[in-house]
Amino acid sequence: MERPGSAHSESGLRGDYARAAADYTVPQRWNEYTAEQNARWRRLYGRQAELAGQFASQRFLSGLARLDCAEAIPRFADADRALGDTTGWQLVAVPGFIPDDAFFAHLAARRFPVTRWLREESELDYLAEPDVFHDVFGHVPMLFDPAIADFLEAYGHAGERAVQAGALDLLARLYWYTIEFGLVFEEGHLKAFGAGIVSSAGELVFAVTDKTVPRLPFNPLRVMRTDYRIDAFQDCYFVLESVDQLMRELLQLDLGPLYERWRSVPPVSPGTLLPGETSWHAVGQPS
Ligand code: HBI
Ligand code: FE
């Protein structure tokens, strides 16, 4: 594994990688968050929790309530206590984006890497890197959900094999279109549970209510073949019948042969519908 240090700083990642341990963890240093940062967190939380009440999955909302962090950036050790009683996940502080192999090793051990720093005032609406708000507000609520808890651990194990098979792009899209940008039908309503959506004010409204963006029924192979963008709202979303579907379908996949078959095939571009596909917006969203 190549260790990001100065190289990453030069490429724009702002965390302090030089002082991280070999597994990229750092102390959270909760006492060093300023009153101003906690006030910013409170504002981000307030705005996003209100939208989430309307547009996010119940399973996300019940995890968010368990997390109990409306007032200030939470101590990760406090979240660990709540998680320990349910799915046994733990949070580890990291400087920011970390290399794939380190990321997978943490997930495989049911440790979720959480960026320790908070975005600046000028970045309330958009940020290219994950910060503590994206990681905690977006991801941690779903760690209380047994289906997501198990899926993420399985993803960590699968990740190392996908790297060896030269097929990480295929597997990473499964994470992207579910854990980051997944939608789910809940009692006939379209809801968001992906962290990239629920932690973004603009995309949470867009992903759930836009009248033209393609929304396709979740199909793991279709997802693995679909490219994505990281610099704007997604050009398409995939919708689960229930978050339980995720683990069920992953267990049925024979990833080795699938990697062999699709590894060298160019991906489908995200806004494209394949022959025979119909987006849910076109057939009328359940209201
Ligand atoms: N590191 N901190 C952090 N957060 C991520 O979501 C993350 C990462 N490293 C690698 C990675 N994601 C992805 O590229 C893999 O899921 C493929
Ligand atoms: Fe994320």
PDB file of C-alpha atoms and ligand atoms in Angstrom:
ATOM      1  CA  MET A   1       0.000   0.000   0.000  1.00  0.00           C
ATOM      2  CA  GLU A   2       1.324   3.396  -0.839  1.00  0.00           C
ATOM      3  CA  ARG A   3       1.044   5.741   2.061  1.00  0.00           C
ATOM      4  CA  PRO A   4      -0.460   9.114   1.309  1.00  0.00           C
ATOM      5  CA  GLY A   5       1.516  11.810   3.060  1.00  0.00           C
ATOM      6  CA  SER A   6       2.738  14.834   1.310  1.00  0.00           C
ATOM      7  CA  ALA A   7       1.547  13.296  -1.961  1.00  0.00           C
ATOM      8  CA  HIS A   8      -2.059  13.438  -0.757  1.00  0.00           C
ATOM      9  CA  SER A   9      -1.696  16.942   0.611  1.00  0.00           C
ATOM     10  CA  GLU A  10      -0.442  18.020  -2.776  1.00  0.00           C
ATOM     11  CA  SER A  11      -3.406  16.321  -4.430  1.00  0.00           C
ATOM     12  CA  GLY A  12      -5.722  18.327  -2.188  1.00  0.00           C
ATOM     13  CA  LEU A  13      -6.686  16.065   0.708  1.00  0.00           C
ATOM     14  CA  ARG A  14      -6.576  18.230   3.804  1.00  0.00           C
ATOM     15  CA  GLY A  15      -6.314  15.751   6.698  1.00  0.00           C
ATOM     16  CA  ASP A  16      -3.134  15.295   8.698  1.00  0.00           C
ATOM     17  CA  TYR A  17      -1.917  11.975   7.313  1.00  0.00           C
ATOM     18  CA  ALA A  18       1.616  12.300   8.621  1.00  0.00           C
ATOM     19  CA  ARG A  19       0.530  11.623  12.201  1.00  0.00           C
ATOM     20  CA  ALA A  20      -1.792   8.703  11.440  1.00  0.00           C
ATOM     21  CA  ALA A  21      -1.080   5.140  12.601  1.00  0.00           C
ATOM     22  CA  ALA A  22      -0.285   2.383  10.088  1.00  0.00           C
ATOM     23  CA  ASP A  23      -4.016   1.621   9.789  1.00  0.00           C
ATOM     24  CA  TYR A  24      -4.629   5.353   9.188  1.00  0.00           C
ATOM     25  CA  THR A  25      -6.389   5.943  12.488  1.00  0.00           C
ATOM     26  CA  VAL A  26      -5.865   9.111  14.507  1.00  0.00           C
ATOM     27  CA  PRO A  27      -7.175  10.196  17.915  1.00  0.00           C
ATOM     28  CA  GLN A  28     -10.464  12.081  17.579  1.00  0.00           C
ATOM     29  CA  ARG A  29      -9.259  14.872  19.940  1.00  0.00           C
ATOM     30  CA  TRP A  30     -12.876  15.815  20.667  1.00  0.00           C
ATOM     31  CA  ASN A  31     -11.853  18.579  23.089  1.00  0.00           C
ATOM     32  CA  GLU A  32     -10.201  20.455  20.254  1.00  0.00           C
ATOM     33  CA  TYR A  33     -13.414  21.107  18.340  1.00  0.00           C
ATOM     34  CA  THR A  34     -14.185  24.812  18.811  1.00  0.00           C
ATOM     35  CA  ALA A  35     -17.473  26.388  19.887  1.00  0.00           C
ATOM     36  CA  GLU A  36     -17.739  27.758  16.366  1.00  0.00           C
ATOM     37  CA  GLN A  37     -17.350  24.291  14.846  1.00  0.00           C
ATOM     38  CA  ASN A  38     -19.980  22.847  17.184  1.00  0.00           C
ATOM     39  CA  ALA A  39     -22.326  25.698  16.273  1.00  0.00           C
ATOM     40  CA  ARG A  40     -21.761  24.942  12.574  1.00  0.00           C
ATOM     41  CA  TRP A  41     -22.471  21.279  13.226  1.00  0.00           C
ATOM     42  CA  ARG A  42     -25.729  22.248  14.986  1.00  0.00           C
ATOM     43  CA  ARG A  43     -26.839  24.275  11.983  1.00  0.00           C
ATOM     44  CA  LEU A  44     -25.925  21.530   9.513  1.00  0.00           C
ATOM     45  CA  TYR A  45     -27.696  18.984  11.693  1.00  0.00           C
ATOM     46  CA  GLY A  46     -30.838  21.107  12.081  1.00  0.00           C
ATOM     47  CA  ARG A  47     -31.249  21.761   8.385  1.00  0.00           C
ATOM     48  CA  GLN A  48     -30.527  18.194   7.359  1.00  0.00           C
ATOM     49  CA  ALA A  49     -32.626  16.507  10.070  1.00  0.00           C
ATOM     50  CA  GLU A  50     -35.661  18.484   8.974  1.00  0.00           C
ATOM     51  CA  LEU A  51     -35.267  17.416   5.339  1.00  0.00           C
ATOM     52  CA  ALA A  52     -34.497  13.857   6.397  1.00  0.00           C
ATOM     53  CA  GLY A  53     -37.795  13.706   8.280  1.00  0.00           C
ATOM     54  CA  GLN A  54     -39.504  14.220   4.937  1.00  0.00           C
ATOM     55  CA  PHE A  55     -37.276  12.381   2.501  1.00  0.00           C
ATOM     56  CA  ALA A  56     -35.142   9.790   4.330  1.00  0.00           C
ATOM     57  CA  SER A  57     -35.888   6.162   5.131  1.00  0.00           C
ATOM     58  CA  GLN A  58     -37.406   5.268   8.503  1.00  0.00           C
ATOM     59  CA  ARG A  59     -34.448   2.981   9.081  1.00  0.00           C
ATOM     60  CA  PHE A  60     -32.126   5.952   8.697  1.00  0.00           C
ATOM     61  CA  LEU A  61     -34.289   8.117  10.974  1.00  0.00           C
ATOM     62  CA  SER A  62     -34.405   5.564  13.739  1.00  0.00           C
ATOM     63  CA  GLY A  63     -30.595   5.228  13.631  1.00  0.00           C
ATOM     64  CA  LEU A  64     -30.256   9.008  13.681  1.00  0.00           C
ATOM     65  CA  ALA A  65     -32.401   9.193  16.815  1.00  0.00           C
ATOM     66  CA  ARG A  66     -30.236   6.566  18.507  1.00  0.00           C
ATOM     67  CA  LEU A  67     -27.150   8.583  17.655  1.00  0.00           C
ATOM     68  CA  ASP A  68     -28.467  11.593  19.575  1.00  0.00           C
ATOM     69  CA  CYS A  69     -26.022  14.184  18.229  1.00  0.00           C
ATOM     70  CA  ALA A  70     -28.122  17.250  17.391  1.00  0.00           C
ATOM     71  CA  GLU A  71     -26.215  19.632  19.648  1.00  0.00           C
ATOM     72  CA  ALA A  72     -22.527  19.066  18.923  1.00  0.00           C
ATOM     73  CA  ILE A  73     -20.032  16.903  17.063  1.00  0.00           C
ATOM     74  CA  PRO A  74     -20.386  13.621  18.948  1.00  0.00           C
ATOM     75  CA  ARG A  75     -17.618  11.811  20.789  1.00  0.00           C
ATOM     76  CA  PHE A  76     -17.028   8.672  18.732  1.00  0.00           C
ATOM     77  CA  ALA A  77     -16.673   6.684  21.961  1.00  0.00           C
ATOM     78  CA  ASP A  78     -20.279   7.624  22.870  1.00  0.00           C
ATOM     79  CA  ALA A  79     -21.534   6.416  19.486  1.00  0.00           C
ATOM     80  CA  ASP A  80     -19.584   3.189  20.032  1.00  0.00           C
ATOM     81  CA  ARG A  81     -21.517   2.521  23.217  1.00  0.00           C
ATOM     82  CA  ALA A  82     -24.857   2.876  21.442  1.00  0.00           C
ATOM     83  CA  LEU A  83     -23.678   0.785  18.488  1.00  0.00           C
ATOM     84  CA  GLY A  84     -22.192  -1.839  20.774  1.00  0.00           C
ATOM     85  CA  ASP A  85     -25.662  -2.596  22.121  1.00  0.00           C
ATOM     86  CA  THR A  86     -27.067  -3.209  18.635  1.00  0.00           C
ATOM     87  CA  THR A  87     -24.780  -4.185  15.744  1.00  0.00           C
ATOM     88  CA  GLY A  88     -21.396  -4.056  17.462  1.00  0.00           C
ATOM     89  CA  TRP A  89     -19.892  -1.568  15.010  1.00  0.00           C
ATOM     90  CA  GLN A  90     -17.229   0.873  16.186  1.00  0.00           C
ATOM     91  CA  LEU A  91     -16.101   4.217  14.828  1.00  0.00           C
ATOM     92  CA  VAL A  92     -12.431   4.984  14.234  1.00  0.00           C
ATOM     93  CA  ALA A  93     -11.208   8.508  13.513  1.00  0.00           C
ATOM     94  CA  VAL A  94      -9.188   8.980  10.299  1.00  0.00           C
ATOM     95  CA  PRO A  95      -7.662  12.048   8.591  1.00  0.00           C
ATOM     96  CA  GLY A  96     -10.076  11.747   5.646  1.00  0.00           C
ATOM     97  CA  PHE A  97     -10.163   9.567   2.560  1.00  0.00           C
ATOM     98  CA  ILE A  98      -7.872   6.570   3.099  1.00  0.00           C
ATOM     99  CA  PRO A  99      -6.462   3.961   0.666  1.00  0.00           C
ATOM    100  CA  ASP A 100      -8.819   1.193  -0.435  1.00  0.00           C
ATOM    101  CA  ASP A 101      -7.002  -1.637   1.345  1.00  0.00           C
ATOM    102  CA  ALA A 102      -6.993   0.200   4.695  1.00  0.00           C
ATOM    103  CA  PHE A 103     -10.670   1.118   4.224  1.00  0.00           C
ATOM    104  CA  PHE A 104     -11.650  -2.489   3.489  1.00  0.00           C
ATOM    105  CA  ALA A 105      -9.661  -3.862   6.439  1.00  0.00           C
ATOM    106  CA  HIS A 106     -11.584  -1.579   8.817  1.00  0.00           C
ATOM    107  CA  LEU A 107     -14.988  -2.506   7.370  1.00  0.00           C
ATOM    108  CA  ALA A 108     -14.183  -6.221   7.486  1.00  0.00           C
ATOM    109  CA  ALA A 109     -13.550  -5.779  11.237  1.00  0.00           C
ATOM    110  CA  ARG A 110     -16.802  -3.783  11.701  1.00  0.00           C
ATOM    111  CA  ARG A 111     -14.923  -0.519  12.229  1.00  0.00           C
ATOM    112  CA  PHE A 112     -16.224   2.476  10.306  1.00  0.00           C
ATOM    113  CA  PRO A 113     -13.585   5.096   9.398  1.00  0.00           C
ATOM    114  CA  VAL A 114     -14.894   8.581  10.256  1.00  0.00           C
ATOM    115  CA  THR A 115     -13.121  11.742   9.142  1.00  0.00           C
ATOM    116  CA  ARG A 116     -12.310  13.877  12.185  1.00  0.00           C
ATOM    117  CA  TRP A 117     -12.450  17.397  10.694  1.00  0.00           C
ATOM    118  CA  LEU A 118     -15.540  19.490   9.928  1.00  0.00           C
ATOM    119  CA  ARG A 119     -16.122  21.460   6.712  1.00  0.00           C
ATOM    120  CA  GLU A 120     -15.587  25.232   6.658  1.00  0.00           C
ATOM    121  CA  GLU A 121     -18.364  27.803   6.681  1.00  0.00           C
ATOM    122  CA  SER A 122     -17.973  28.351   2.922  1.00  0.00           C
ATOM    123  CA  GLU A 123     -18.587  24.632   2.263  1.00  0.00           C
ATOM    124  CA  LEU A 124     -21.937  24.071   3.953  1.00  0.00           C
ATOM    125  CA  ASP A 125     -23.553  22.974   0.709  1.00  0.00           C
ATOM    126  CA  TYR A 126     -20.847  21.152  -1.125  1.00  0.00           C
ATOM    127  CA  LEU A 127     -17.640  19.352  -0.375  1.00  0.00           C
ATOM    128  CA  ALA A 128     -15.588  16.982  -2.524  1.00  0.00           C
ATOM    129  CA  GLU A 129     -14.079  15.011   0.378  1.00  0.00           C
ATOM    130  CA  PRO A 130     -15.932  13.271   3.202  1.00  0.00           C
ATOM    131  CA  ASP A 131     -15.883  15.276   6.474  1.00  0.00           C
ATOM    132  CA  VAL A 132     -17.152  14.398   9.956  1.00  0.00           C
ATOM    133  CA  PHE A 133     -20.674  15.597   9.090  1.00  0.00           C
ATOM    134  CA  HIS A 134     -20.936  13.391   5.989  1.00  0.00           C
ATOM    135  CA  ASP A 135     -19.468  10.406   7.808  1.00  0.00           C
ATOM    136  CA  VAL A 136     -21.412  10.716  11.074  1.00  0.00           C
ATOM    137  CA  PHE A 137     -24.762  12.096   9.916  1.00  0.00           C
ATOM    138  CA  GLY A 138     -24.718  10.215   6.607  1.00  0.00           C
ATOM    139  CA  HIS A 139     -23.259   6.828   7.486  1.00  0.00           C
ATOM    140  CA  VAL A 140     -23.481   6.144  11.195  1.00  0.00           C
ATOM    141  CA  PRO A 141     -27.316   6.001  11.487  1.00  0.00           C
ATOM    142  CA  MET A 142     -27.387   3.065   9.051  1.00  0.00           C
ATOM    143  CA  LEU A 143     -24.737   1.222  11.112  1.00  0.00           C
ATOM    144  CA  PHE A 144     -27.552   0.621  13.632  1.00  0.00           C
ATOM    145  CA  ASP A 145     -29.405  -1.335  10.953  1.00  0.00           C
ATOM    146  CA  PRO A 146     -28.533  -5.059  11.002  1.00  0.00           C
ATOM    147  CA  ALA A 147     -28.876  -5.425   7.211  1.00  0.00           C
ATOM    148  CA  ILE A 148     -26.491  -2.557   6.488  1.00  0.00           C
ATOM    149  CA  ALA A 149     -24.150  -3.585   9.293  1.00  0.00           C
ATOM    150  CA  ASP A 150     -23.721  -7.020   7.733  1.00  0.00           C
ATOM    151  CA  PHE A 151     -23.530  -5.722   4.179  1.00  0.00           C
ATOM    152  CA  LEU A 152     -20.677  -3.341   5.037  1.00  0.00           C
ATOM    153  CA  GLU A 153     -18.666  -6.056   6.726  1.00  0.00           C
ATOM    154  CA  ALA A 154     -19.180  -8.335   3.710  1.00  0.00           C
ATOM    155  CA  TYR A 155     -18.155  -5.460   1.429  1.00  0.00           C
ATOM    156  CA  GLY A 156     -14.917  -5.093   3.411  1.00  0.00           C
ATOM    157  CA  HIS A 157     -14.114  -8.791   2.894  1.00  0.00           C
ATOM    158  CA  ALA A 158     -15.086  -8.680  -0.771  1.00  0.00           C
ATOM    159  CA  GLY A 159     -12.993  -5.546  -1.356  1.00  0.00           C
ATOM    160  CA  GLU A 160      -9.654  -7.207  -0.850  1.00  0.00           C
ATOM    161  CA  ARG A 161     -10.563  -9.960  -3.315  1.00  0.00           C
ATOM    162  CA  ALA A 162     -11.865  -7.466  -5.876  1.00  0.00           C
ATOM    163  CA  VAL A 163      -8.538  -5.606  -5.778  1.00  0.00           C
ATOM    164  CA  GLN A 164      -6.688  -8.872  -6.408  1.00  0.00           C
ATOM    165  CA  ALA A 165      -9.025  -9.683  -9.304  1.00  0.00           C
ATOM    166  CA  GLY A 166      -8.467  -6.249 -10.852  1.00  0.00           C
ATOM    167  CA  ALA A 167     -12.200  -5.605 -10.559  1.00  0.00           C
ATOM    168  CA  LEU A 168     -12.493  -2.993  -7.831  1.00  0.00           C
ATOM    169  CA  ASP A 169     -14.383  -0.628 -10.167  1.00  0.00           C
ATOM    170  CA  LEU A 170     -17.206  -3.177 -10.414  1.00  0.00           C
ATOM    171  CA  LEU A 171     -17.487  -3.707  -6.667  1.00  0.00           C
ATOM    172  CA  ALA A 172     -17.058  -0.025  -5.786  1.00  0.00           C
ATOM    173  CA  ARG A 173     -20.154   0.841  -7.844  1.00  0.00           C
ATOM    174  CA  LEU A 174     -22.201  -1.439  -5.611  1.00  0.00           C
ATOM    175  CA  TYR A 175     -21.128   0.680  -2.616  1.00  0.00           C
ATOM    176  CA  TRP A 176     -21.641   3.927  -4.488  1.00  0.00           C
ATOM    177  CA  TYR A 177     -25.196   3.259  -5.666  1.00  0.00           C
ATOM    178  CA  THR A 178     -26.389   1.824  -2.343  1.00  0.00           C
ATOM    179  CA  ILE A 179     -24.405   2.926   0.726  1.00  0.00           C
ATOM    180  CA  GLU A 180     -23.721   6.379  -0.774  1.00  0.00           C
ATOM    181  CA  PHE A 181     -26.621   7.045  -3.164  1.00  0.00           C
ATOM    182  CA  GLY A 182     -29.233   4.374  -2.502  1.00  0.00           C
ATOM    183  CA  LEU A 183     -32.998   4.925  -2.587  1.00  0.00           C
ATOM    184  CA  VAL A 184     -35.579   2.527  -1.170  1.00  0.00           C
ATOM    185  CA  PHE A 185     -39.344   2.086  -1.424  1.00  0.00           C
ATOM    186  CA  GLU A 186     -40.962   2.271   1.967  1.00  0.00           C
ATOM    187  CA  GLU A 187     -44.702   1.776   2.288  1.00  0.00           C
ATOM    188  CA  GLY A 188     -45.153   2.977  -1.265  1.00  0.00           C
ATOM    189  CA  HIS A 189     -42.986   6.065  -0.853  1.00  0.00           C
ATOM    190  CA  LEU A 190     -39.607   6.698  -2.376  1.00  0.00           C
ATOM    191  CA  LYS A 191     -37.059   7.445   0.395  1.00  0.00           C
ATOM    192  CA  ALA A 192     -33.317   7.964   0.598  1.00  0.00           C
ATOM    193  CA  PHE A 193     -30.887   6.011   2.756  1.00  0.00           C
ATOM    194  CA  GLY A 194     -27.523   6.595   0.994  1.00  0.00           C
ATOM    195  CA  ALA A 195     -25.100   8.769   2.971  1.00  0.00           C
ATOM    196  CA  GLY A 196     -24.185  11.002   0.032  1.00  0.00           C
ATOM    197  CA  ILE A 197     -27.853  11.864  -0.396  1.00  0.00           C
ATOM    198  CA  VAL A 198     -29.006  12.198   3.202  1.00  0.00           C
ATOM    199  CA  SER A 199     -26.036  14.413   4.133  1.00  0.00           C
ATOM    200  CA  SER A 200     -26.670  16.821   1.218  1.00  0.00           C
ATOM    201  CA  ALA A 201     -29.484  19.395   1.367  1.00  0.00           C
ATOM    202  CA  GLY A 202     -29.691  19.775  -2.397  1.00  0.00           C
ATOM    203  CA  GLU A 203     -29.421  16.150  -3.412  1.00  0.00           C
ATOM    204  CA  LEU A 204     -31.828  14.864  -0.753  1.00  0.00           C
ATOM    205  CA  VAL A 205     -34.636  16.855  -2.335  1.00  0.00           C
ATOM    206  CA  PHE A 206     -33.457  16.203  -5.896  1.00  0.00           C
ATOM    207  CA  ALA A 207     -32.982  12.438  -5.594  1.00  0.00           C
ATOM    208  CA  VAL A 208     -36.431  11.877  -4.110  1.00  0.00           C
ATOM    209  CA  THR A 209     -38.560  14.441  -5.956  1.00  0.00           C
ATOM    210  CA  ASP A 210     -36.986  15.221  -9.345  1.00  0.00           C
ATOM    211  CA  LYS A 211     -39.399  14.360 -12.133  1.00  0.00           C
ATOM    212  CA  THR A 212     -36.940  13.252 -14.793  1.00  0.00           C
ATOM    213  CA  VAL A 213     -33.825  11.663 -13.284  1.00  0.00           C
ATOM    214  CA  PRO A 214     -33.801   7.911 -14.073  1.00  0.00           C
ATOM    215  CA  ARG A 215     -34.568   5.660 -11.098  1.00  0.00           C
ATOM    216  CA  LEU A 216     -34.094   1.973 -11.814  1.00  0.00           C
ATOM    217  CA  PRO A 217     -35.012  -1.063  -9.749  1.00  0.00           C
ATOM    218  CA  PHE A 218     -31.919  -2.298  -7.923  1.00  0.00           C
ATOM    219  CA  ASN A 219     -30.144  -5.090  -9.749  1.00  0.00           C
ATOM    220  CA  PRO A 220     -26.605  -5.854  -8.579  1.00  0.00           C
ATOM    221  CA  LEU A 221     -25.125  -6.628 -11.993  1.00  0.00           C
ATOM    222  CA  ARG A 222     -26.727  -3.563 -13.582  1.00  0.00           C
ATOM    223  CA  VAL A 223     -25.313  -1.460 -10.758  1.00  0.00           C
ATOM    224  CA  MET A 224     -21.826  -2.939 -11.094  1.00  0.00           C
ATOM    225  CA  ARG A 225     -21.852  -2.097 -14.795  1.00  0.00           C
ATOM    226  CA  THR A 226     -22.913   1.532 -14.283  1.00  0.00           C
ATOM    227  CA  ASP A 227     -20.369   4.326 -14.155  1.00  0.00           C
ATOM    228  CA  TYR A 228     -20.895   7.249 -11.746  1.00  0.00           C
ATOM    229  CA  ARG A 229     -19.870  10.830 -11.238  1.00  0.00           C
ATOM    230  CA  ILE A 230     -18.400  12.315  -8.107  1.00  0.00           C
ATOM    231  CA  ASP A 231     -18.669  16.010  -8.946  1.00  0.00           C
ATOM    232  CA  ALA A 232     -22.421  16.649  -9.211  1.00  0.00           C
ATOM    233  CA  PHE A 233     -25.840  15.164  -8.389  1.00  0.00           C
ATOM    234  CA  GLN A 234     -26.102  11.614  -9.732  1.00  0.00           C
ATOM    235  CA  ASP A 235     -27.444  11.027 -13.252  1.00  0.00           C
ATOM    236  CA  CYS A 236     -29.381   7.972 -12.105  1.00  0.00           C
ATOM    237  CA  TYR A 237     -30.381   6.199  -8.898  1.00  0.00           C
ATOM    238  CA  PHE A 238     -31.195   2.602  -8.033  1.00  0.00           C
ATOM    239  CA  VAL A 239     -34.140   1.771  -5.802  1.00  0.00           C
ATOM    240  CA  LEU A 240     -34.258  -1.156  -3.371  1.00  0.00           C
ATOM    241  CA  GLU A 241     -37.521  -2.869  -2.331  1.00  0.00           C
ATOM    242  CA  SER A 242     -36.085  -2.889   1.174  1.00  0.00           C
ATOM    243  CA  VAL A 243     -32.570  -2.491   2.531  1.00  0.00           C
ATOM    244  CA  ASP A 244     -32.731  -6.204   3.378  1.00  0.00           C
ATOM    245  CA  GLN A 245     -32.600  -6.929  -0.356  1.00  0.00           C
ATOM    246  CA  LEU A 246     -28.991  -5.768  -0.414  1.00  0.00           C
ATOM    247  CA  MET A 247     -27.461  -8.542   1.653  1.00  0.00           C
ATOM    248  CA  ARG A 248     -29.781 -11.165   0.161  1.00  0.00           C
ATOM    249  CA  GLU A 249     -28.642 -10.346  -3.370  1.00  0.00           C
ATOM    250  CA  LEU A 250     -24.978  -9.973  -2.460  1.00  0.00           C
ATOM    251  CA  LEU A 251     -24.949 -13.472  -0.983  1.00  0.00           C
ATOM    252  CA  GLN A 252     -26.347 -14.871  -4.227  1.00  0.00           C
ATOM    253  CA  LEU A 253     -23.652 -13.322  -6.403  1.00  0.00           C
ATOM    254  CA  ASP A 254     -20.765 -15.440  -7.588  1.00  0.00           C
ATOM    255  CA  LEU A 255     -18.294 -12.569  -7.700  1.00  0.00           C
ATOM    256  CA  GLY A 256     -15.269 -14.396  -9.157  1.00  0.00           C
ATOM    257  CA  PRO A 257     -16.895 -15.367 -12.503  1.00  0.00           C
ATOM    258  CA  LEU A 258     -18.742 -12.048 -12.592  1.00  0.00           C
ATOM    259  CA  TYR A 259     -15.431 -10.156 -12.346  1.00  0.00           C
ATOM    260  CA  GLU A 260     -13.968 -12.335 -15.139  1.00  0.00           C
ATOM    261  CA  ARG A 261     -16.914 -11.674 -17.408  1.00  0.00           C
ATOM    262  CA  TRP A 262     -17.322  -7.917 -16.861  1.00  0.00           C
ATOM    263  CA  ARG A 263     -13.923  -6.605 -15.766  1.00  0.00           C
ATOM    264  CA  SER A 264     -12.894  -5.516 -19.278  1.00  0.00           C
ATOM    265  CA  VAL A 265     -16.310  -4.461 -20.567  1.00  0.00           C
ATOM    266  CA  PRO A 266     -16.730  -0.664 -20.685  1.00  0.00           C
ATOM    267  CA  PRO A 267     -19.333   0.570 -18.173  1.00  0.00           C
ATOM    268  CA  VAL A 268     -22.795   1.871 -19.058  1.00  0.00           C
ATOM    269  CA  SER A 269     -22.909   5.642 -18.722  1.00  0.00           C
ATOM    270  CA  PRO A 270     -25.094   6.662 -15.799  1.00  0.00           C
ATOM    271  CA  GLY A 271     -27.914   8.476 -17.596  1.00  0.00           C
ATOM    272  CA  THR A 272     -28.461   5.691 -20.139  1.00  0.00           C
ATOM    273  CA  LEU A 273     -31.398   3.255 -20.102  1.00  0.00           C
ATOM    274  CA  LEU A 274     -30.722  -0.152 -21.648  1.00  0.00           C
ATOM    275  CA  PRO A 275     -33.247  -1.715 -24.064  1.00  0.00           C
ATOM    276  CA  GLY A 276     -36.356  -2.810 -22.176  1.00  0.00           C
ATOM    277  CA  GLU A 277     -35.687  -0.692 -19.096  1.00  0.00           C
ATOM    278  CA  THR A 278     -38.216   1.780 -17.753  1.00  0.00           C
ATOM    279  CA  SER A 279     -37.449   4.343 -15.123  1.00  0.00           C
ATOM    280  CA  TRP A 280     -39.921   4.641 -12.260  1.00  0.00           C
ATOM    281  CA  HIS A 281     -40.448   8.333 -12.868  1.00  0.00           C
ATOM    282  CA  ALA A 282     -41.837   7.413 -16.288  1.00  0.00           C
ATOM    283  CA  VAL A 283     -44.362   4.894 -14.995  1.00  0.00           C
ATOM    284  CA  GLY A 284     -45.513   7.201 -12.199  1.00  0.00           C
ATOM    285  CA  GLN A 285     -44.055   7.268  -8.750  1.00  0.00           C
ATOM    286  CA  PRO A 286     -46.212   5.948  -5.998  1.00  0.00           C
ATOM    287  CA  SER A 287     -47.220   9.013  -3.974  1.00  0.00           C
TER     288      SER A 287
HETATM  289  N1  HBI B   1     -11.873   6.312   2.830  1.00  0.00           N
HETATM  290  N2  HBI B   1     -12.437   7.655   4.626  1.00  0.00           N
HETATM  291  C1  HBI B   1     -12.808   6.975   3.537  1.00  0.00           C
HETATM  292  N3  HBI B   1     -14.122   6.948   3.181  1.00  0.00           N
HETATM  293  C2  HBI B   1     -14.541   6.255   2.094  1.00  0.00           C
HETATM  294  O1  HBI B   1     -15.745   6.222   1.800  1.00  0.00           O
HETATM  295  C3  HBI B   1     -13.583   5.555   1.333  1.00  0.00           C
HETATM  296  C4  HBI B   1     -12.235   5.608   1.735  1.00  0.00           C
HETATM  297  N4  HBI B   1     -11.317   4.941   1.022  1.00  0.00           N
HETATM  298  C5  HBI B   1     -11.666   4.133  -0.134  1.00  0.00           C
HETATM  299  C6  HBI B   1     -13.091   4.197  -0.505  1.00  0.00           C
HETATM  300  N5  HBI B   1     -13.956   4.845   0.216  1.00  0.00           N
HETATM  301  C7  HBI B   1     -13.652   3.599  -1.749  1.00  0.00           C
HETATM  302  O2  HBI B   1     -12.843   3.969  -2.836  1.00  0.00           O
HETATM  303  C8  HBI B   1     -13.869   2.098  -1.708  1.00  0.00           C
HETATM  304  O3  HBI B   1     -15.147   1.848  -1.172  1.00  0.00           O
HETATM  305  C9  HBI B   1     -13.834   1.494  -3.080  1.00  0.00           C
HETATM  306 FE    FE B   2     -19.449   8.314   2.325  1.00  0.00          FE
END
